Short mmCIF file of C-alpha atoms in Angstrom, two decimals:
data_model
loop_
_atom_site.label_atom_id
_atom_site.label_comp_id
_atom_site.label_asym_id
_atom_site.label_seq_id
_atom_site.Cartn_x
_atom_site.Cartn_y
_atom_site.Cartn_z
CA UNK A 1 0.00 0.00 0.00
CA UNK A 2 2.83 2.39 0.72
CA UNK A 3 5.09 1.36 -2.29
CA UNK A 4 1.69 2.51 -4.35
CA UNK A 5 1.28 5.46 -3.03
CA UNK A 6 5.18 6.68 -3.26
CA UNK A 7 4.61 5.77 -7.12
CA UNK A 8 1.90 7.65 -7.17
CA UNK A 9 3.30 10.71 -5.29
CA UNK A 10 6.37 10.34 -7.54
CA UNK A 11 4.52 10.39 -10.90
CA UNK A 12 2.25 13.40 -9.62
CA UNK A 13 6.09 14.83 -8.76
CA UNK A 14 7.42 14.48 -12.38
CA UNK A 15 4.30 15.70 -14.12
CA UNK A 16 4.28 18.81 -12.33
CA UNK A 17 8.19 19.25 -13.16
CA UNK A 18 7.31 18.71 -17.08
CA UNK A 19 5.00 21.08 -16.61
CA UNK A 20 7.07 23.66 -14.65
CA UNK A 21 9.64 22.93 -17.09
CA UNK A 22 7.14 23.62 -20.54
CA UNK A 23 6.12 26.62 -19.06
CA UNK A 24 9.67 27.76 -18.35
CA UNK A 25 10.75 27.30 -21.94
CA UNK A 26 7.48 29.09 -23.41
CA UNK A 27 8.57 32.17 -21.36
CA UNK A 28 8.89 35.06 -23.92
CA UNK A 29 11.48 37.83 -23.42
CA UNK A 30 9.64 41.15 -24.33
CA UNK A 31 11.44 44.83 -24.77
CA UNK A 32 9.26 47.84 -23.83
CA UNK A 33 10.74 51.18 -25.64
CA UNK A 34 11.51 53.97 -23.44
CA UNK A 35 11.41 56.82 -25.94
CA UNK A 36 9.55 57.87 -29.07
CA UNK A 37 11.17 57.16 -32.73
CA UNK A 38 14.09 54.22 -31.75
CA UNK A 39 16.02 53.20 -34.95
CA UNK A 40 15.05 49.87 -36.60
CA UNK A 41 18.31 48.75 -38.10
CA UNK A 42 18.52 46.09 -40.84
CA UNK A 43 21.29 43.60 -41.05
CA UNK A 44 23.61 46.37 -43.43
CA UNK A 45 22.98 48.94 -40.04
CA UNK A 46 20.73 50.90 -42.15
CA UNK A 47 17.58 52.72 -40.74
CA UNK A 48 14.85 51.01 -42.09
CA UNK A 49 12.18 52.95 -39.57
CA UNK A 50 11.21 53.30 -35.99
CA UNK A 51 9.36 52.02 -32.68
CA UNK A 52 7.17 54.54 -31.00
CA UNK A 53 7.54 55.23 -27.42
CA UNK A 54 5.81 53.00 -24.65
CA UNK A 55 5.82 49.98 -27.54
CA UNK A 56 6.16 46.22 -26.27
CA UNK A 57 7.67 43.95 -28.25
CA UNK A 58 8.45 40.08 -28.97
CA UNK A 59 12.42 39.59 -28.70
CA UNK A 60 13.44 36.78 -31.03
CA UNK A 61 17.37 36.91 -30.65
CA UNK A 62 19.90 39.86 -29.40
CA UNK A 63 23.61 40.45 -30.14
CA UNK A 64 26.03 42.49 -28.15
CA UNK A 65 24.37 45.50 -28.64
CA UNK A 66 21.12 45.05 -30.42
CA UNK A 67 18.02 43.24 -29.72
CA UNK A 68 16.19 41.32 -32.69
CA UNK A 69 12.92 41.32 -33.55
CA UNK A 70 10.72 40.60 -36.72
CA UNK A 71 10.35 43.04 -39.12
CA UNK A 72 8.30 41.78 -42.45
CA UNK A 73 9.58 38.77 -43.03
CA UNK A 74 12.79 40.02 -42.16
CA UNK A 75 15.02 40.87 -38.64
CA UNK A 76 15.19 44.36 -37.19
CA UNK A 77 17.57 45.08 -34.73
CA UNK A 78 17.09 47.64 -31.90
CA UNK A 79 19.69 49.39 -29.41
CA UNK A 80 19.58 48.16 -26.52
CA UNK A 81 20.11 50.82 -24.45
CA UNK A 82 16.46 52.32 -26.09
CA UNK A 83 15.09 50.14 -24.59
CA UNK A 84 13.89 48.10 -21.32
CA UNK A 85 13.82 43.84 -21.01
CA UNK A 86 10.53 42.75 -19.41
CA UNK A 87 9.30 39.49 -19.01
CA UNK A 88 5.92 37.78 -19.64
CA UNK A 89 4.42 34.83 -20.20
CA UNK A 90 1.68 34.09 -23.65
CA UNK A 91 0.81 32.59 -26.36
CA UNK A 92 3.95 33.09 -29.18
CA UNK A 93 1.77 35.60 -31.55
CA UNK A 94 1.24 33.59 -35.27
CA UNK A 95 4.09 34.00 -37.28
CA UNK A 96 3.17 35.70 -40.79
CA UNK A 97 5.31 35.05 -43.25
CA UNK A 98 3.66 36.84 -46.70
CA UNK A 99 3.99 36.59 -50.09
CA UNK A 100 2.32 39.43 -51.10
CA UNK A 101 4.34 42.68 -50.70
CA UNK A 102 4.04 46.45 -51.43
CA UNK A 103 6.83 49.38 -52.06
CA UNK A 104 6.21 52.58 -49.75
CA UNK A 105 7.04 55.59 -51.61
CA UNK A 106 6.99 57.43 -48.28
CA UNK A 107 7.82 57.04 -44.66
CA UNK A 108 4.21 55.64 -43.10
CA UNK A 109 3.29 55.49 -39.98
CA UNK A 110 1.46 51.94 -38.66
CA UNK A 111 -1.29 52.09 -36.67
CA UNK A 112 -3.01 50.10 -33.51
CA UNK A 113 -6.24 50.64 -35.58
CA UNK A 114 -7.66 51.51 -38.96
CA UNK A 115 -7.85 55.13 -38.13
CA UNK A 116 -5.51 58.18 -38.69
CA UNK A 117 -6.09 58.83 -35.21
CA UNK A 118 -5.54 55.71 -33.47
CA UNK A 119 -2.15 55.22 -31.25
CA UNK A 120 0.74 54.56 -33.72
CA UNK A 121 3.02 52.06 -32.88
CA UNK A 122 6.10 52.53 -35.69
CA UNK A 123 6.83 54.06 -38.77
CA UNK A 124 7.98 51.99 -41.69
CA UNK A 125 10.52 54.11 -44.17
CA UNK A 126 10.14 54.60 -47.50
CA UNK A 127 11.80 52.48 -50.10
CA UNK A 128 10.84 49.14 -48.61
CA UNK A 129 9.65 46.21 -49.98
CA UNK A 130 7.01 45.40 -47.27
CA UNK A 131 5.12 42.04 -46.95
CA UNK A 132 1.48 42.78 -46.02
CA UNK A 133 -0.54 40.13 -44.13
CA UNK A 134 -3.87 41.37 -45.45
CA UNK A 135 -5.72 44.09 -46.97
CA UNK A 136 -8.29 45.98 -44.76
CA UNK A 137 -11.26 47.47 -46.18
CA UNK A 138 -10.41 49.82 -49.34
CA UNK A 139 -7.76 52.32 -47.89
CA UNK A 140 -5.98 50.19 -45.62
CA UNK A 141 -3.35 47.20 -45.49
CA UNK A 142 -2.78 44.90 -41.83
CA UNK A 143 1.36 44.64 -41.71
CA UNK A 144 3.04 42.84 -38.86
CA UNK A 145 5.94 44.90 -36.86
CA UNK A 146 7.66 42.59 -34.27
CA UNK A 147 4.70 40.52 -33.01
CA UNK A 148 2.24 42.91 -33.12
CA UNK A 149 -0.16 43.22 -36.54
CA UNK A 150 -1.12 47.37 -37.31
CA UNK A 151 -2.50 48.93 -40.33
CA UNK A 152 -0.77 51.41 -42.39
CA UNK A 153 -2.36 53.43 -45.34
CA UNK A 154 -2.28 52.82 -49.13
CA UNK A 155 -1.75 56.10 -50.06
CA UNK A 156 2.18 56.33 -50.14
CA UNK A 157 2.09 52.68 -51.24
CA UNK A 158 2.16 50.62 -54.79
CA UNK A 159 2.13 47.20 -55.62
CA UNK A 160 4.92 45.41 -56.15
CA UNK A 161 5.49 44.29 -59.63
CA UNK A 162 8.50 42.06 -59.08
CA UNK A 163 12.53 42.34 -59.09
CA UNK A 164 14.07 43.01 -62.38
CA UNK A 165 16.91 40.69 -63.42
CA UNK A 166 18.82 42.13 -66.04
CA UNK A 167 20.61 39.88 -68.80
CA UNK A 168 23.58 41.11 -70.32
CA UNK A 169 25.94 39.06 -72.87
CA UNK A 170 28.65 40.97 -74.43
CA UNK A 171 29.69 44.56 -74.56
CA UNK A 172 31.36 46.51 -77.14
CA UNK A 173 32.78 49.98 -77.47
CA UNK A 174 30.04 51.56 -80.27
CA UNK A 175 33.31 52.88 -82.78
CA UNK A 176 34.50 49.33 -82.18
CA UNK A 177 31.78 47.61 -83.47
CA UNK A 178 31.81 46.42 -87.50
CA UNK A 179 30.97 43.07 -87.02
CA UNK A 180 27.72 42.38 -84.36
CA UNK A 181 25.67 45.25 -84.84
CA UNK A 182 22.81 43.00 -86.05
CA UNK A 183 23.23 40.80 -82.80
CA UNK A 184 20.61 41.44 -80.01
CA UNK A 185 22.52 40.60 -77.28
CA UNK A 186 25.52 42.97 -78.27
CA UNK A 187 25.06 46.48 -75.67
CA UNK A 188 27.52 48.99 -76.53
CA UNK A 189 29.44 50.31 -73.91
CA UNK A 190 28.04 53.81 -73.82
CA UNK A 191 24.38 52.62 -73.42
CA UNK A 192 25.34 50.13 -70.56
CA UNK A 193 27.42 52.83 -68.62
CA UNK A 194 24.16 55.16 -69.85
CA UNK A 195 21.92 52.44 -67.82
CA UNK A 196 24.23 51.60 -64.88
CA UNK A 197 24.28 55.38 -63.98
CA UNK A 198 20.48 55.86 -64.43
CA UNK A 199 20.40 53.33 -61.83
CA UNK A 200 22.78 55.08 -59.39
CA UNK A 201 21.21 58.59 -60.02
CA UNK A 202 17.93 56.54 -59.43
CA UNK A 203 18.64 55.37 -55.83
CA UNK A 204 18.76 51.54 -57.16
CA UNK A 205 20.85 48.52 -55.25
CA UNK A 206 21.90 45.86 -56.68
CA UNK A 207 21.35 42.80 -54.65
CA UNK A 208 23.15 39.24 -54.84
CA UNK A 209 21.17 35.96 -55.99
CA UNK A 210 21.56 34.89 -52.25
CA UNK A 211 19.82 38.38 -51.46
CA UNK A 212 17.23 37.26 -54.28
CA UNK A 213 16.94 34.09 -52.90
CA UNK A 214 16.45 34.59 -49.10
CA UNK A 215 13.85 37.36 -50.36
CA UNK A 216 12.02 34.59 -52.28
CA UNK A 217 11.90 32.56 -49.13
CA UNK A 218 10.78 35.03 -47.25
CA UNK A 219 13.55 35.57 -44.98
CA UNK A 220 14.35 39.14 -45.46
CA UNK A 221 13.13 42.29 -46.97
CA UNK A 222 14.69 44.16 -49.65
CA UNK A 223 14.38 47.96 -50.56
CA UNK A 224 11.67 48.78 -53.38
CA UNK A 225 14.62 49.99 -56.04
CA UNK A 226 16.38 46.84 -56.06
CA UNK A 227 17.88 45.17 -59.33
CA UNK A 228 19.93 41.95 -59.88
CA UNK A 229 22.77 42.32 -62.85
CA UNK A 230 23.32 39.32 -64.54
CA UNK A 231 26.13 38.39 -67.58
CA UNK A 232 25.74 35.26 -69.13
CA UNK A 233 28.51 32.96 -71.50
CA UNK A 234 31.68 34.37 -69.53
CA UNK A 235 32.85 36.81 -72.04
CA UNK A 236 36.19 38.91 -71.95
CA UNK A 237 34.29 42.38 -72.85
CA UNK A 238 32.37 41.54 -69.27
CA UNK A 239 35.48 42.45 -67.52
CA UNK A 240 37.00 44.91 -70.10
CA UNK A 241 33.94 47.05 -69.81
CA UNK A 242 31.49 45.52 -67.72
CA UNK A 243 33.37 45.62 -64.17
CA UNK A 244 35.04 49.20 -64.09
CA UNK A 245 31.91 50.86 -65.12
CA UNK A 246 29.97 48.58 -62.23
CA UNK A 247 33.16 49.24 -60.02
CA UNK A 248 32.29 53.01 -60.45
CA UNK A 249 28.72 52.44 -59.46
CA UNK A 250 29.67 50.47 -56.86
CA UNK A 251 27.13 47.64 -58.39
CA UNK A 252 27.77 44.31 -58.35
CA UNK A 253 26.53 40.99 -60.55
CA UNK A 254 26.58 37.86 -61.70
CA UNK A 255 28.72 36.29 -64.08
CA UNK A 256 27.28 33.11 -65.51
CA UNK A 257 30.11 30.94 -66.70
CA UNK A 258 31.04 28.04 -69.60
CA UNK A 259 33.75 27.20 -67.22
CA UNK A 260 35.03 24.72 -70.25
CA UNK A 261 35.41 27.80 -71.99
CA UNK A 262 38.06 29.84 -70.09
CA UNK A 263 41.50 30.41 -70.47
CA UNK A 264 43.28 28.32 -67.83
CA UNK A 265 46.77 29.45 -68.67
CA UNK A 266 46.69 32.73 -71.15
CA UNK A 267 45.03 35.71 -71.18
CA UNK A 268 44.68 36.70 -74.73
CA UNK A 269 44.86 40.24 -76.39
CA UNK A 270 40.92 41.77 -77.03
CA UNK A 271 39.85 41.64 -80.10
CA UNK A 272 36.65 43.94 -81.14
CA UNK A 273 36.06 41.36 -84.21
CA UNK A 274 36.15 38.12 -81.77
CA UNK A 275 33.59 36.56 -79.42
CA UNK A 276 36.19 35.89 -76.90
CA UNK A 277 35.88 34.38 -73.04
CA UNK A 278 37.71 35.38 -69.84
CA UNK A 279 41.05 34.12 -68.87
CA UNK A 280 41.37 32.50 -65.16
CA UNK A 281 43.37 35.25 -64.49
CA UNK A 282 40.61 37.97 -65.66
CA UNK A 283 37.98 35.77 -63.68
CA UNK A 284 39.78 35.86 -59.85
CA UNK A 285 40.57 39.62 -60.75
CA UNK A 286 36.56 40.43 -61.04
CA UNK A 287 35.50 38.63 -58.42
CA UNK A 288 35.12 41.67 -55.93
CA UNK A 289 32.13 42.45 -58.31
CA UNK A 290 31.46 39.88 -60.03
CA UNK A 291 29.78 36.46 -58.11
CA UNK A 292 30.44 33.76 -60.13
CA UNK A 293 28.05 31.32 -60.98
CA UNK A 294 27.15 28.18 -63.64
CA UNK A 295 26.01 28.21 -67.35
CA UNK A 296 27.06 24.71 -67.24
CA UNK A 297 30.78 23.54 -68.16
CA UNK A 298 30.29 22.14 -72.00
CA UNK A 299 26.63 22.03 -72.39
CA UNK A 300 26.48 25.36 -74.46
CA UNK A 301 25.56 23.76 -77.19
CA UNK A 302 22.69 22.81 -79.29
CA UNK A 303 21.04 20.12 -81.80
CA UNK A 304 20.48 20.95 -85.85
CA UNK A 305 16.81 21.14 -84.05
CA UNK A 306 17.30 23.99 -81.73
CA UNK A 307 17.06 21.94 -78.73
CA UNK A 308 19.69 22.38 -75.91
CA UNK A 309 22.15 19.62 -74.92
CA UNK A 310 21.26 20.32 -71.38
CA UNK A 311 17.71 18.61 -72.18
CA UNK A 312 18.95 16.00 -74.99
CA UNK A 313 21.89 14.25 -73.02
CA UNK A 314 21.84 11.78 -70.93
CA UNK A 315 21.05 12.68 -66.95
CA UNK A 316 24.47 11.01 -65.45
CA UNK A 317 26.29 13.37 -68.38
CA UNK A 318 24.55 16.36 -67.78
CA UNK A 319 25.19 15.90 -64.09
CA UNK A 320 28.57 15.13 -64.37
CA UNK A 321 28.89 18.51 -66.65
CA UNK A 322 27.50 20.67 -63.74
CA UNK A 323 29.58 18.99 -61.21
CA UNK A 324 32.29 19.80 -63.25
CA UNK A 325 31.20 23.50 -63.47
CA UNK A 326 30.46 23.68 -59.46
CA UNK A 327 34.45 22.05 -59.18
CA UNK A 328 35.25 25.46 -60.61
CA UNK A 329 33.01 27.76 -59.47
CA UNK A 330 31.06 26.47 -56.32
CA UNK A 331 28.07 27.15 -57.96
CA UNK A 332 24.73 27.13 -55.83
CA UNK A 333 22.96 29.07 -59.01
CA UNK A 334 22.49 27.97 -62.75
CA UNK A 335 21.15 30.23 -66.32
CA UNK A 336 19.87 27.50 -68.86
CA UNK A 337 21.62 27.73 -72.42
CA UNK A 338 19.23 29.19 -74.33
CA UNK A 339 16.76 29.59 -71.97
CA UNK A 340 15.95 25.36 -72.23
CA UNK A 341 15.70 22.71 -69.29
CA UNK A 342 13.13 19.58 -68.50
CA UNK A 343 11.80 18.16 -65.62
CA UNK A 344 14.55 16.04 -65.21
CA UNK A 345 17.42 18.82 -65.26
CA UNK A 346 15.53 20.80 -62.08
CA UNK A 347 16.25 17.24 -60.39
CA UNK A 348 19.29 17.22 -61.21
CA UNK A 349 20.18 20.61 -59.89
CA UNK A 350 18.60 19.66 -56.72
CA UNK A 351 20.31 16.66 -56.11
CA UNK A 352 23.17 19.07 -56.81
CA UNK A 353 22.32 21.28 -53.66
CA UNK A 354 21.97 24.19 -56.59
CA UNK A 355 18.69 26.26 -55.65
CA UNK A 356 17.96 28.62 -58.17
CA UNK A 357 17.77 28.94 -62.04
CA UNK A 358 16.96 31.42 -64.77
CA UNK A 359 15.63 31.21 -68.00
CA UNK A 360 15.07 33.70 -70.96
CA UNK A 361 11.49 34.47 -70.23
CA UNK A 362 10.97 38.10 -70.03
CA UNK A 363 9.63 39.32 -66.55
CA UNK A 364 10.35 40.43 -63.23
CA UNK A 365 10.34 38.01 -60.10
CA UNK A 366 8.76 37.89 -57.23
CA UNK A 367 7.90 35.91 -53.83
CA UNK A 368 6.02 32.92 -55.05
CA UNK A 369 7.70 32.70 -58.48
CA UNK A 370 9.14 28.74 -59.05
CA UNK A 371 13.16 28.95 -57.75
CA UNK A 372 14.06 26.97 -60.79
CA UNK A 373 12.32 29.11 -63.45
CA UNK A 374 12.88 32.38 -62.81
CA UNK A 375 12.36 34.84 -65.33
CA UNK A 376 14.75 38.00 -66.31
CA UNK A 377 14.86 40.54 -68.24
CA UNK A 378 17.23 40.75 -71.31
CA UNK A 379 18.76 43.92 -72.39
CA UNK A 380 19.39 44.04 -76.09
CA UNK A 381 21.25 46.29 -78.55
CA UNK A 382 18.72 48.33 -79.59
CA UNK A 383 17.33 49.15 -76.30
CA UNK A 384 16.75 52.88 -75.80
CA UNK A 385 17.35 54.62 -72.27
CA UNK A 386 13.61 55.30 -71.72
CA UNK A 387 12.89 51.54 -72.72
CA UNK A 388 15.25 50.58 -70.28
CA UNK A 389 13.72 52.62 -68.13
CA UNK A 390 10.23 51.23 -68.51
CA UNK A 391 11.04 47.83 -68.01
CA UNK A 392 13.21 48.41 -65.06
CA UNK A 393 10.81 50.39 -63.09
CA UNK A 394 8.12 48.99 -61.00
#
């Protein structure tokens, strides 16, 4: 009778311990600001807006000096000394991770209600690309700042059409050209310098594919004038022309590379009248702007039909052909000759550990998009500023 009712004393023991324990670890640290207008800081120490005063929020991380807390579906960071550490006990708020974002065109402030008068809670700076988690009624959008869900107005908003992804081959100084001015995907020099400092008097960024990518899986915001610069084939004009006028910008992109194509151990004299490809020595010497990534390593090639090698070989050779790209590179990103792939070559660029691809379609991308068909936007020869313009604006 006693040995029972020890087990039974000791069982009532360890469920209240399992219990004291759960609620321990669902305790949520919570800052409360201390002063009106404390910095939001993204990851690049940028300010990207600000907490009102007498705010509480959810604390998801810190650093040294900096507490973290969601901002979109990104992290904003907040000084510490702004702020004070109180603890409480609740529910963890939904997480809301959108797909559907917006570009503010001016600083707006987010409410606690659907109401120019309610209390505001933060301001959200312009230039962001902002996921909402609803819309509200005609004039207003719900948007999540830390845990807490407010409502901002539409009127210094726009929809978000997507990220352009520019495609660029070769370039080519116009008094230099006699031999490719029929060829689409020749830019003179003049109009790409022309286009990179529109750009740059325009307030664009460029942004990296891993930028691109952690924005497509909704892990961090990026500002509304972003752009991703893309060269494809691995040509010698890229870093000729291409990567001082980028350099000036201070732009960088994405070089795309045949690897089978380079010059391992010379680095030939430029030719205007040539289609020629980047030396290994040219490639490590761009690589402070240029991210290089794979256009496969011999695959550049097509069929009497059209079709692209890429689709017509054989899966173990067209693996073993962007293995042998990735041994060069360490490729995690792949453009499709000629725009072309199957079924068969996404799984192969899975199995691959590669996460993103392009094709030729012409469009912009955005949250939602398929990873491994991602559309850009190619810039041809006869391109005028103001079509430039047009496409690249949202």
């Amino acid at each position: 009778m006693y040995k029972k009712f020890s087990y039974f004393i000791l069982f009532f023991i360890s469920i209240f311990a399992i219990n004291l324990s759960i609620g321990e670890r669902s305790e949520v640290n919570y800052i409360t600001t201390q002063k009106d207008d404390i910095p939001i800081l993204d990851s690049h120490n940028a300010t990207v807006g600000f907490l009102k005063i007498n705010q509480t929020y959810k604390v998801n991380s810190e650093e040294q000096n900096y507490w973290k807390i969601n901002f979109g579906n990104g992290t904003g960071y907040i000084e510490k000394t702004q702020t004070i550490l109180t603890s409480q006990r609740q529910k963890t708020p939904k997480d809301y991770k959108s797909k559907r974002t917006i570009i503010l065109n001016d600083n707006v402030i987010v409410y606690e209600k659907a109401s120019s008068n309610a209390k505001q809670l933060a301001v959200i700076n312009k230039n962001q690309r902002y996921p909402i988690v609803a819309n509200h009624f005609f004039n207003w959008y719900k948007v999540r700042v830390g845990d807490k869900v407010g409502y901002i107005h539409k009127e210094h908003t726009e929809k978000d059409n997507g990220i352009p992804i520019l495609m660029y081959h070769h370039l080519l100084p116009d008094g230099e050209n006699k031999k490719f001015r029929e060829i689409s995907a020749v830019t003179s020099v003049e109009n790409f310098e022309e286009q990179m400092k529109w750009l740059y008097d325009s307030g664009y960024q460029s942004i990296s594919l891993q930028e691109l990518e952690q924005f497509l899986n909704k892990e961090i915001n990026l500002p509304g004038k972003a752009v991703v610069i893309t060269f494809d084939d691995g040509l010698k004009s890229n870093y000729l022309f291409g990567y001082p006028i980028l350099k000036k910008y201070n732009f960088t992109a994405t070089e795309f590379l045949i690897t089978s194509r380079i010059h391992l151990d010379t680095t030939p004299e430029f030719k205007p009248n040539a289609i020629q490809t980047l030396s290994m020595e040219e490639v490590e010497a761009m690589k402070d702007v240029f991210d290089l990534q794979s256009h496969t390593h011999d695959l550049h090639t097509t069929s009497e039909t059209g079709r692209s090698d890429v689709v017509l070989k054989d899966a173990e050779e067209v693996k073993q052909d962007f293995l042998a790209n990735q041994y060069i590179t360490n490729a995690r990103y792949m453009a499709y000759p000629f725009g072309q792939y199957s079924r068969e070559t996404i799984d192969i660029l899975k199995e691959l550990n590669m996460t993103m691809a392009f094709t030729i379609k012409h469009g912009k991308v955005k949250i939602g998009d398929h990873p491994y068909k991602l559309k850009r936007l190619a810039i041809n020869c006869d391109h005028t500023l103001e079509e430039f313009i047009g496409m690249v604006e949202n």
